[in-house]
PDB file of C-alpha atoms in Angstrom:
ATOM      1  CA  UNK A 640      -1.691  -3.271 -14.102  1.00 70.00           C
ATOM      2  CA  UNK A 641      -0.649  -5.777 -11.381  1.00 84.00           C
ATOM      3  CA  UNK A 642      -3.738  -5.413  -9.242  1.00 92.00           C
ATOM      4  CA  UNK A 643      -4.472  -7.718  -6.326  1.00 96.00           C
ATOM      5  CA  UNK A 644      -7.836  -7.740  -4.613  1.00 97.00           C
ATOM      6  CA  UNK A 645      -8.946  -9.182  -1.299  1.00 97.00           C
ATOM      7  CA  UNK A 646     -12.412 -10.064  -0.117  1.00 97.00           C
ATOM      8  CA  UNK A 647     -13.834  -9.201   2.276  1.00 97.00           C
ATOM      9  CA  UNK A 648     -12.131  -5.947   3.240  1.00 97.00           C
ATOM     10  CA  UNK A 649     -13.296  -6.431   6.803  1.00 97.00           C
ATOM     11  CA  UNK A 650     -15.122  -9.093   8.749  1.00 97.00           C
ATOM     12  CA  UNK A 651     -16.421  -9.459  12.294  1.00 97.00           C
ATOM     13  CA  UNK A 652     -17.132 -12.941  13.562  1.00 96.00           C
ATOM     14  CA  UNK A 653     -17.897 -14.768  16.771  1.00 96.00           C
ATOM     15  CA  UNK A 654     -15.295 -16.786  18.592  1.00 97.00           C
ATOM     16  CA  UNK A 655     -15.224 -20.390  17.375  1.00 96.00           C
ATOM     17  CA  UNK A 656     -16.402 -19.712  13.849  1.00 97.00           C
ATOM     18  CA  UNK A 657     -14.350 -19.984  10.653  1.00 97.00           C
ATOM     19  CA  UNK A 658     -13.622 -17.152   8.272  1.00 97.00           C
ATOM     20  CA  UNK A 659     -12.457 -17.375   4.662  1.00 97.00           C
ATOM     21  CA  UNK A 660     -10.466 -14.602   3.005  1.00 98.00           C
ATOM     22  CA  UNK A 661      -9.947 -14.525  -0.759  1.00 97.00           C
ATOM     23  CA  UNK A 662      -6.958 -13.112  -2.603  1.00 97.00           C
ATOM     24  CA  UNK A 663      -7.174 -12.597  -6.360  1.00 96.00           C
ATOM     25  CA  UNK A 664      -4.689 -11.369  -8.922  1.00 94.00           C
ATOM     26  CA  UNK A 665      -6.904  -9.471 -11.352  1.00 95.00           C
ATOM     27  CA  UNK A 666      -4.707  -8.890 -14.382  1.00 91.00           C
ATOM     28  CA  UNK A 667      -1.901 -11.412 -14.074  1.00 91.00           C
ATOM     29  CA  UNK A 668      -1.307 -15.008 -13.145  1.00 91.00           C
ATOM     30  CA  UNK A 669       0.502 -15.881  -9.958  1.00 90.00           C
ATOM     31  CA  UNK A 670       2.022 -19.255  -9.266  1.00 87.00           C
ATOM     32  CA  UNK A 671       3.071 -17.993  -5.861  1.00 91.00           C
ATOM     33  CA  UNK A 672       1.065 -15.970  -3.392  1.00 94.00           C
ATOM     34  CA  UNK A 673       1.930 -15.006   0.149  1.00 95.00           C
ATOM     35  CA  UNK A 674      -0.148 -14.445   3.268  1.00 97.00           C
ATOM     36  CA  UNK A 675       0.919 -11.956   5.917  1.00 97.00           C
ATOM     37  CA  UNK A 676      -0.483 -10.848   9.247  1.00 97.00           C
ATOM     38  CA  UNK A 677       0.014  -7.387  10.681  1.00 95.00           C
ATOM     39  CA  UNK A 678      -0.799  -6.335  14.240  1.00 92.00           C
ATOM     40  CA  UNK A 679      -1.273  -2.637  15.093  1.00 87.00           C
ATOM     41  CA  UNK A 680       1.908  -0.596  14.731  1.00 83.00           C
ATOM     42  CA  UNK A 681       3.892  -3.677  13.791  1.00 88.00           C
ATOM     43  CA  UNK A 682       5.380  -4.847  10.549  1.00 89.00           C
ATOM     44  CA  UNK A 683       4.123  -7.547   8.228  1.00 94.00           C
ATOM     45  CA  UNK A 684       4.848 -11.079   9.391  1.00 94.00           C
ATOM     46  CA  UNK A 685       4.851 -13.768   6.736  1.00 95.00           C
ATOM     47  CA  UNK A 686       2.505 -16.604   7.636  1.00 96.00           C
ATOM     48  CA  UNK A 687       2.818 -18.866   4.630  1.00 95.00           C
ATOM     49  CA  UNK A 688       3.780 -19.171   0.993  1.00 93.00           C
ATOM     50  CA  UNK A 689       1.006 -20.468  -1.216  1.00 90.00           C
ATOM     51  CA  UNK A 690       1.905 -22.364  -4.393  1.00 87.00           C
ATOM     52  CA  UNK A 691      -0.653 -23.146  -7.056  1.00 86.00           C
ATOM     53  CA  UNK A 692      -1.475 -26.821  -7.143  1.00 84.00           C
ATOM     54  CA  UNK A 693       0.595 -27.805  -4.136  1.00 86.00           C
ATOM     55  CA  UNK A 694       0.618 -27.500  -0.378  1.00 89.00           C
ATOM     56  CA  UNK A 695       1.434 -24.207   1.259  1.00 92.00           C
ATOM     57  CA  UNK A 696       4.693 -23.684   3.111  1.00 93.00           C
ATOM     58  CA  UNK A 697       4.084 -22.313   6.586  1.00 96.00           C
ATOM     59  CA  UNK A 698       6.467 -20.187   8.603  1.00 94.00           C
ATOM     60  CA  UNK A 699       7.670 -21.411  11.964  1.00 93.00           C
ATOM     61  CA  UNK A 700       5.067 -20.946  14.650  1.00 93.00           C
ATOM     62  CA  UNK A 701       2.101 -20.732  12.284  1.00 95.00           C
ATOM     63  CA  UNK A 702      -0.424 -23.536  12.780  1.00 94.00           C
ATOM     64  CA  UNK A 703      -1.259 -25.049   9.419  1.00 92.00           C
ATOM     65  CA  UNK A 704      -4.412 -26.689  10.765  1.00 94.00           C
ATOM     66  CA  UNK A 705      -5.703 -23.369  11.999  1.00 96.00           C
ATOM     67  CA  UNK A 706      -4.808 -21.293   8.965  1.00 97.00           C
ATOM     68  CA  UNK A 707      -5.875 -23.322   5.937  1.00 96.00           C
ATOM     69  CA  UNK A 708      -4.539 -22.142   2.606  1.00 94.00           C
ATOM     70  CA  UNK A 709      -5.827 -23.209  -0.779  1.00 91.00           C
ATOM     71  CA  UNK A 710      -4.313 -22.043  -4.069  1.00 90.00           C
ATOM     72  CA  UNK A 711      -6.514 -23.799  -6.573  1.00 82.00           C
ATOM     73  CA  UNK A 712      -5.918 -21.541  -9.568  1.00 90.00           C
ATOM     74  CA  UNK A 713      -3.305 -19.149 -10.884  1.00 91.00           C
ATOM     75  CA  UNK A 714      -5.393 -16.162  -9.840  1.00 94.00           C
ATOM     76  CA  UNK A 715      -6.932 -17.192  -6.528  1.00 95.00           C
ATOM     77  CA  UNK A 716      -5.654 -18.139  -3.100  1.00 95.00           C
ATOM     78  CA  UNK A 717      -7.814 -18.448  -0.006  1.00 96.00           C
ATOM     79  CA  UNK A 718      -6.967 -18.301   3.680  1.00 97.00           C
ATOM     80  CA  UNK A 719      -9.410 -19.846   6.123  1.00 97.00           C
ATOM     81  CA  UNK A 720      -9.025 -19.024   9.787  1.00 97.00           C
ATOM     82  CA  UNK A 721     -10.618 -21.965  11.553  1.00 97.00           C
ATOM     83  CA  UNK A 722     -12.123 -21.774  15.029  1.00 96.00           C
ATOM     84  CA  UNK A 723     -11.194 -18.132  15.279  1.00 96.00           C
ATOM     85  CA  UNK A 724     -10.411 -16.605  18.662  1.00 96.00           C
ATOM     86  CA  UNK A 725      -9.986 -12.963  19.719  1.00 96.00           C
ATOM     87  CA  UNK A 726      -6.190 -13.291  19.507  1.00 95.00           C
ATOM     88  CA  UNK A 727      -6.598 -13.998  15.780  1.00 96.00           C
ATOM     89  CA  UNK A 728      -7.951 -10.485  15.303  1.00 96.00           C
ATOM     90  CA  UNK A 729      -5.506  -8.798  12.967  1.00 96.00           C
ATOM     91  CA  UNK A 730      -4.977  -7.288   9.527  1.00 97.00           C
ATOM     92  CA  UNK A 731      -4.407 -10.056   6.972  1.00 98.00           C
ATOM     93  CA  UNK A 732      -2.667  -9.100   3.749  1.00 98.00           C
ATOM     94  CA  UNK A 733      -1.908 -11.220   0.709  1.00 97.00           C
ATOM     95  CA  UNK A 734       0.563 -10.618  -2.074  1.00 95.00           C
ATOM     96  CA  UNK A 735       1.152 -12.213  -5.450  1.00 93.00           C
ATOM     97  CA  UNK A 736       4.222 -12.636  -7.606  1.00 89.00           C
ATOM     98  CA  UNK A 737       3.587 -12.667 -11.386  1.00 87.00           C
ATOM     99  CA  UNK A 738       4.296 -15.997 -13.069  1.00 83.00           C
ATOM    100  CA  UNK A 739       6.639 -16.358 -15.973  1.00 71.00           C
ATOM    101  CA  UNK A 740       8.439 -13.104 -15.357  1.00 64.00           C
ATOM    102  CA  UNK A 741      11.890 -12.692 -13.924  1.00 64.00           C
ATOM    103  CA  UNK A 742      10.703 -10.420 -11.213  1.00 69.00           C
ATOM    104  CA  UNK A 743      11.197 -10.318  -7.475  1.00 75.00           C
ATOM    105  CA  UNK A 744       8.372  -7.834  -7.027  1.00 82.00           C
ATOM    106  CA  UNK A 745       5.304  -8.797  -5.065  1.00 87.00           C
ATOM    107  CA  UNK A 746       2.020  -6.961  -5.485  1.00 92.00           C
ATOM    108  CA  UNK A 747      -0.047  -6.594  -2.361  1.00 95.00           C
ATOM    109  CA  UNK A 748      -3.751  -6.686  -1.788  1.00 96.00           C
ATOM    110  CA  UNK A 749      -5.545  -3.994   0.232  1.00 96.00           C
ATOM    111  CA  UNK A 750      -5.816  -6.220   3.305  1.00 97.00           C
ATOM    112  CA  UNK A 751      -8.650  -7.746   5.326  1.00 98.00           C
ATOM    113  CA  UNK A 752      -9.390  -6.566   8.840  1.00 97.00           C
ATOM    114  CA  UNK A 753     -10.546  -9.508  10.969  1.00 97.00           C
ATOM    115  CA  UNK A 754     -12.181  -8.879  14.324  1.00 97.00           C
ATOM    116  CA  UNK A 755     -13.119 -11.874  16.444  1.00 97.00           C
ATOM    117  CA  UNK A 756     -15.548 -11.165  19.272  1.00 96.00           C
TER     118      UNK A 756
ATOM    119  CA  UNK B 134      19.004 -14.729  14.075  1.00 77.00           C
ATOM    120  CA  UNK B 135      18.399 -12.414  11.150  1.00 76.00           C
ATOM    121  CA  UNK B 136      17.315  -8.922  12.009  1.00 85.00           C
ATOM    122  CA  UNK B 137      16.113  -5.934  10.002  1.00 91.00           C
ATOM    123  CA  UNK B 138      15.949  -2.559  11.700  1.00 90.00           C
ATOM    124  CA  UNK B 139      14.609   0.713  10.408  1.00 91.00           C
ATOM    125  CA  UNK B 140      16.210   3.751  11.972  1.00 77.00           C
ATOM    126  CA  UNK B 141      13.314   5.173  13.848  1.00 74.00           C
ATOM    127  CA  UNK B 142       9.732   4.393  14.486  1.00 80.00           C
ATOM    128  CA  UNK B 143       8.707   7.899  13.435  1.00 90.00           C
ATOM    129  CA  UNK B 144      10.260  10.766  11.510  1.00 92.00           C
ATOM    130  CA  UNK B 145       8.826  14.257  11.342  1.00 94.00           C
ATOM    131  CA  UNK B 146      10.206  16.755   8.833  1.00 95.00           C
ATOM    132  CA  UNK B 147       9.326  20.035   7.189  1.00 96.00           C
ATOM    133  CA  UNK B 148       7.769  20.102   3.724  1.00 97.00           C
ATOM    134  CA  UNK B 149      10.341  20.668   0.990  1.00 97.00           C
ATOM    135  CA  UNK B 150      13.184  19.023   2.899  1.00 97.00           C
ATOM    136  CA  UNK B 151      14.723  15.681   2.045  1.00 97.00           C
ATOM    137  CA  UNK B 152      13.545  12.764   4.145  1.00 96.00           C
ATOM    138  CA  UNK B 153      16.134  10.047   4.741  1.00 96.00           C
ATOM    139  CA  UNK B 154      15.113   6.675   6.099  1.00 96.00           C
ATOM    140  CA  UNK B 155      17.523   3.929   7.100  1.00 96.00           C
ATOM    141  CA  UNK B 156      17.292   0.162   6.906  1.00 96.00           C
ATOM    142  CA  UNK B 157      19.982  -1.944   8.581  1.00 96.00           C
ATOM    143  CA  UNK B 158      20.222  -5.696   8.631  1.00 95.00           C
ATOM    144  CA  UNK B 159      22.283  -8.352  10.401  1.00 91.00           C
ATOM    145  CA  UNK B 160      22.806 -12.082   9.937  1.00 88.00           C
ATOM    146  CA  UNK B 161      21.410 -11.905   6.434  1.00 87.00           C
ATOM    147  CA  UNK B 162      22.791 -11.860   2.902  1.00 88.00           C
ATOM    148  CA  UNK B 163      20.130 -10.350   0.665  1.00 90.00           C
ATOM    149  CA  UNK B 164      20.214 -10.565  -3.096  1.00 90.00           C
ATOM    150  CA  UNK B 165      17.949  -7.541  -3.272  1.00 93.00           C
ATOM    151  CA  UNK B 166      16.211  -4.990  -1.116  1.00 94.00           C
ATOM    152  CA  UNK B 167      12.835  -3.366  -1.671  1.00 94.00           C
ATOM    153  CA  UNK B 168      11.089  -0.318  -0.294  1.00 96.00           C
ATOM    154  CA  UNK B 169       7.334  -0.131   0.130  1.00 96.00           C
ATOM    155  CA  UNK B 170       4.884   2.555   1.195  1.00 97.00           C
ATOM    156  CA  UNK B 171       1.962   1.667   3.436  1.00 96.00           C
ATOM    157  CA  UNK B 172      -0.932   3.946   4.290  1.00 95.00           C
ATOM    158  CA  UNK B 173      -3.118   3.249   7.366  1.00 92.00           C
ATOM    159  CA  UNK B 174      -5.474   0.327   6.825  1.00 91.00           C
ATOM    160  CA  UNK B 175      -4.028  -0.448   3.410  1.00 94.00           C
ATOM    161  CA  UNK B 176      -1.639  -2.982   1.910  1.00 94.00           C
ATOM    162  CA  UNK B 177       1.950  -2.018   1.040  1.00 95.00           C
ATOM    163  CA  UNK B 178       2.669  -0.438  -2.332  1.00 94.00           C
ATOM    164  CA  UNK B 179       5.939  -1.304  -4.073  1.00 92.00           C
ATOM    165  CA  UNK B 180       8.259   1.646  -4.675  1.00 95.00           C
ATOM    166  CA  UNK B 181      11.767   0.524  -5.594  1.00 94.00           C
ATOM    167  CA  UNK B 182      13.961  -2.560  -5.804  1.00 93.00           C
ATOM    168  CA  UNK B 183      17.752  -2.486  -5.655  1.00 95.00           C
ATOM    169  CA  UNK B 184      19.990  -5.501  -6.152  1.00 93.00           C
ATOM    170  CA  UNK B 185      23.164  -6.420  -4.293  1.00 92.00           C
ATOM    171  CA  UNK B 186      25.366  -5.407  -7.222  1.00 92.00           C
ATOM    172  CA  UNK B 187      23.741  -1.979  -7.498  1.00 94.00           C
ATOM    173  CA  UNK B 188      24.785   1.034  -5.473  1.00 93.00           C
ATOM    174  CA  UNK B 189      21.957   3.428  -6.214  1.00 96.00           C
ATOM    175  CA  UNK B 190      18.529   3.532  -7.824  1.00 96.00           C
ATOM    176  CA  UNK B 191      16.328   6.523  -8.599  1.00 96.00           C
ATOM    177  CA  UNK B 192      12.705   7.014  -9.456  1.00 95.00           C
ATOM    178  CA  UNK B 193      11.357  10.547  -9.707  1.00 96.00           C
ATOM    179  CA  UNK B 194      11.845  12.091  -6.225  1.00 97.00           C
ATOM    180  CA  UNK B 195      12.941   8.795  -4.697  1.00 98.00           C
ATOM    181  CA  UNK B 196      16.489   7.533  -4.330  1.00 98.00           C
ATOM    182  CA  UNK B 197      17.695   4.301  -2.759  1.00 98.00           C
ATOM    183  CA  UNK B 198      21.252   3.301  -1.932  1.00 97.00           C
ATOM    184  CA  UNK B 199      22.477  -0.139  -0.963  1.00 96.00           C
ATOM    185  CA  UNK B 200      25.756  -0.770   0.847  1.00 95.00           C
ATOM    186  CA  UNK B 201      26.333  -4.489   1.385  1.00 92.00           C
ATOM    187  CA  UNK B 202      29.496  -3.794   3.358  1.00 93.00           C
ATOM    188  CA  UNK B 203      27.685  -1.628   5.879  1.00 94.00           C
ATOM    189  CA  UNK B 204      24.597  -3.858   5.542  1.00 95.00           C
ATOM    190  CA  UNK B 205      22.509  -0.766   5.082  1.00 96.00           C
ATOM    191  CA  UNK B 206      20.091   0.869   2.687  1.00 96.00           C
ATOM    192  CA  UNK B 207      19.131   4.536   2.673  1.00 97.00           C
ATOM    193  CA  UNK B 208      15.847   5.735   1.213  1.00 97.00           C
ATOM    194  CA  UNK B 209      15.566   9.408   0.283  1.00 98.00           C
ATOM    195  CA  UNK B 210      12.517  11.450  -0.657  1.00 98.00           C
ATOM    196  CA  UNK B 211      13.556  14.831  -2.041  1.00 97.00           C
ATOM    197  CA  UNK B 212      11.311  17.892  -2.040  1.00 97.00           C
ATOM    198  CA  UNK B 213       9.036  16.120   0.416  1.00 97.00           C
ATOM    199  CA  UNK B 214       5.316  16.848   0.414  1.00 97.00           C
ATOM    200  CA  UNK B 215       2.575  16.248   2.992  1.00 97.00           C
ATOM    201  CA  UNK B 216       1.213  13.578   0.622  1.00 97.00           C
ATOM    202  CA  UNK B 217       4.419  11.602   1.225  1.00 98.00           C
ATOM    203  CA  UNK B 218       3.322  11.041   4.830  1.00 97.00           C
ATOM    204  CA  UNK B 219       2.988   7.282   5.334  1.00 97.00           C
ATOM    205  CA  UNK B 220       4.817   4.305   6.800  1.00 95.00           C
ATOM    206  CA  UNK B 221       7.767   3.121   4.743  1.00 96.00           C
ATOM    207  CA  UNK B 222       8.905  -0.480   4.928  1.00 96.00           C
ATOM    208  CA  UNK B 223      12.091  -2.064   3.712  1.00 96.00           C
ATOM    209  CA  UNK B 224      12.102  -5.728   2.759  1.00 95.00           C
ATOM    210  CA  UNK B 225      14.927  -8.098   1.945  1.00 94.00           C
ATOM    211  CA  UNK B 226      14.976 -11.137  -0.279  1.00 91.00           C
ATOM    212  CA  UNK B 227      17.455 -13.888  -1.110  1.00 86.00           C
ATOM    213  CA  UNK B 228      18.313 -15.173  -4.554  1.00 76.00           C
ATOM    214  CA  UNK B 229      17.150 -18.695  -3.875  1.00 65.00           C
ATOM    215  CA  UNK B 230      14.038 -17.912  -1.876  1.00 68.00           C
ATOM    216  CA  UNK B 231      10.777 -16.455  -3.076  1.00 77.00           C
ATOM    217  CA  UNK B 232       9.788 -14.901   0.230  1.00 87.00           C
ATOM    218  CA  UNK B 233      10.859 -11.519   1.559  1.00 90.00           C
ATOM    219  CA  UNK B 234      11.298 -10.318   5.131  1.00 91.00           C
ATOM    220  CA  UNK B 235      10.051  -6.932   6.237  1.00 94.00           C
ATOM    221  CA  UNK B 236      11.571  -4.394   8.566  1.00 93.00           C
ATOM    222  CA  UNK B 237       9.530  -2.771  11.297  1.00 90.00           C
ATOM    223  CA  UNK B 238       8.762   0.346   9.275  1.00 93.00           C
ATOM    224  CA  UNK B 239       9.254   4.085   9.768  1.00 95.00           C
ATOM    225  CA  UNK B 240       6.246   6.361  10.066  1.00 95.00           C
ATOM    226  CA  UNK B 241       7.071   9.520   8.125  1.00 96.00           C
ATOM    227  CA  UNK B 242       5.161  12.737   8.698  1.00 97.00           C
ATOM    228  CA  UNK B 243       5.709  15.763   6.463  1.00 97.00           C
ATOM    229  CA  UNK B 244       4.412  18.947   8.029  1.00 95.00           C
ATOM    230  CA  UNK B 245       3.371  21.893   5.834  1.00 91.00           C
TER     231      UNK B 245
END
């Protein structure tokens, strides 16, 4: 149980284009999902907290107009990297916290490798 | 500013020995601490959670301690195996916040 999927697992795009990454909780509902970015040999940096039915909360230094987050249902959150540039190349990971349970555990997706040429 | 440090970037030990990883934090008052395993190119996998009022937690070959006075957690893997080789991340969370903050990770290698 508690499986989170991400799609696509990797994507290569040209500079200036937009890329959408999906995060789905497959066997549970998640009011709250999180988006992280991880550069090589570095730890996970939280980008934003995504709440179903409301606006995402972005961490300091993360441009909300560049990284668009939509959490339209209890099982799906999307991250759109708009006008991507090579410096946006990174490993993007989402996580989901089960709704209705008194748990502090987050379940992570397998990650999406974004390469911007 | 808050800081989470994991003892070393890399740890190399002999199979069968106990691996001990350290997580120290400053300028932070966590309600709980978690340990995750991450393999290359994969997302983190949850291992254990320990709360501020708990001293020790065990799960099979894993043991976690939490000392809020020292602001430190120790993560032990007993009878280590090459399959335990991975990066291990600690993460801290507050009671009132839903987000967690990750440490830099320790890359553990178990040699046969």
